[in-house]
Amino acid sequence: MDYINLGNYQLEERVAFYYYKLGRKVKVDVGLAGIQIDILVKEKKACGTEITTIVKCKGYSRKVDVSVVKSMASSFHFLKQKRLADKAIIASISGFSKQSKIVAAEYGIELIKAKDLVVNLDYKQRKMISNKIKIRNNKAKRIFVAIPFSKEFHDVYILGIRDIADKLGAIVERVDEIEHNDEIIDMIRKQIDKSDIVIGDTSGANPNVMYEIGLSHGKNKPTILMCRKNKDEKLPFNISGTNHIIYETIVDLRCKLKNRLKSIES
């Protein structure tokens, strides 16, 4: 059989067709616990158990490097702890670096090359399948988060922002979680352009966060500002007049952010 020729279809659609042909339930570009997943595959075993696989697709002309694998490993570990994923796969057009193969084996991530996915479908079959597979989840809101990367903000991001956004059906992205070939500033601009909402944590007036908030305001994006309550810290002067979510605890933040996000959507 020949490798399926899908013309302008992106790699994720190619991989999705492959798993659909195998009888799996497939969704493309979905949010899972606030994490953007290229392909979500569900397979029902004979014993009745359902296996959920997350797939990341990389259409680079160069080999996938270790940073992509580590990023996938982090997402997989988080979702596995929540019992939302059982397997993880990275699909690539150009293959994988030697180091990425070693790290993938350590974290239990399967690596596959697009050329190894053999599917024999004619045009009518592809048309039928494309109508059945959820190719794009256009209803999901995209939220770009500008927040310091330090450990003290880890729970704020994961539990206070991403978990709440997921419960509201949104997809959350942070700049350090996105693989890209662009200059970092260009990539940030593109991500803010694609986002429906921007959330910025101004605690400590981190210069990178402040820059991203400035870009968001310049593009007239709905922007939610938040700041940890600190009697010794004042809000930066140029945004002190902007309504902030002032939070003391993660629980406090979750409640306030949920209400603010709902108010934007309504």
Short mmCIF file of C-alpha atoms in Angstrom, two decimals, residues 1 13 20 26 44 65 70 72 76 85 110 118 135 137 160 167 174 205 210-211 218 226 239 248 252 262:
data_model
loop_
_atom_site.label_atom_id
_atom_site.label_comp_id
_atom_site.label_asym_id
_atom_site.label_seq_id
_atom_site.Cartn_x
_atom_site.Cartn_y
_atom_site.Cartn_z
CA MET A 1 0.00 0.00 0.00
CA GLU A 13 -4.77 15.12 9.83
CA TYR A 20 -9.39 6.39 12.33
CA VAL A 26 -10.15 10.44 17.01
CA LYS A 44 -11.59 0.20 23.43
CA ASP A 65 15.10 17.48 19.33
CA LYS A 70 10.76 16.76 27.43
CA MET A 72 5.65 16.12 25.85
CA PHE A 76 2.01 13.30 29.66
CA ALA A 85 -3.93 9.73 29.34
CA GLU A 110 6.56 6.27 21.51
CA VAL A 118 0.62 3.31 5.75
CA ILE A 135 -10.77 18.08 12.63
CA ASN A 137 -12.23 22.33 17.84
CA GLY A 160 -5.17 28.48 39.65
CA LYS A 167 -13.23 23.26 33.30
CA ARG A 174 2.29 29.73 28.04
CA ALA A 205 6.31 43.42 37.90
CA MET A 210 4.75 43.35 31.49
CA TYR A 211 5.93 43.30 27.88
CA GLY A 218 -1.84 47.06 21.94
CA MET A 226 -4.12 39.41 38.41
CA ILE A 239 -1.56 49.65 35.08
CA GLU A 248 -4.32 35.52 48.51
CA ASP A 252 -9.24 32.47 46.16
CA LYS A 262 -17.46 33.69 32.60
#
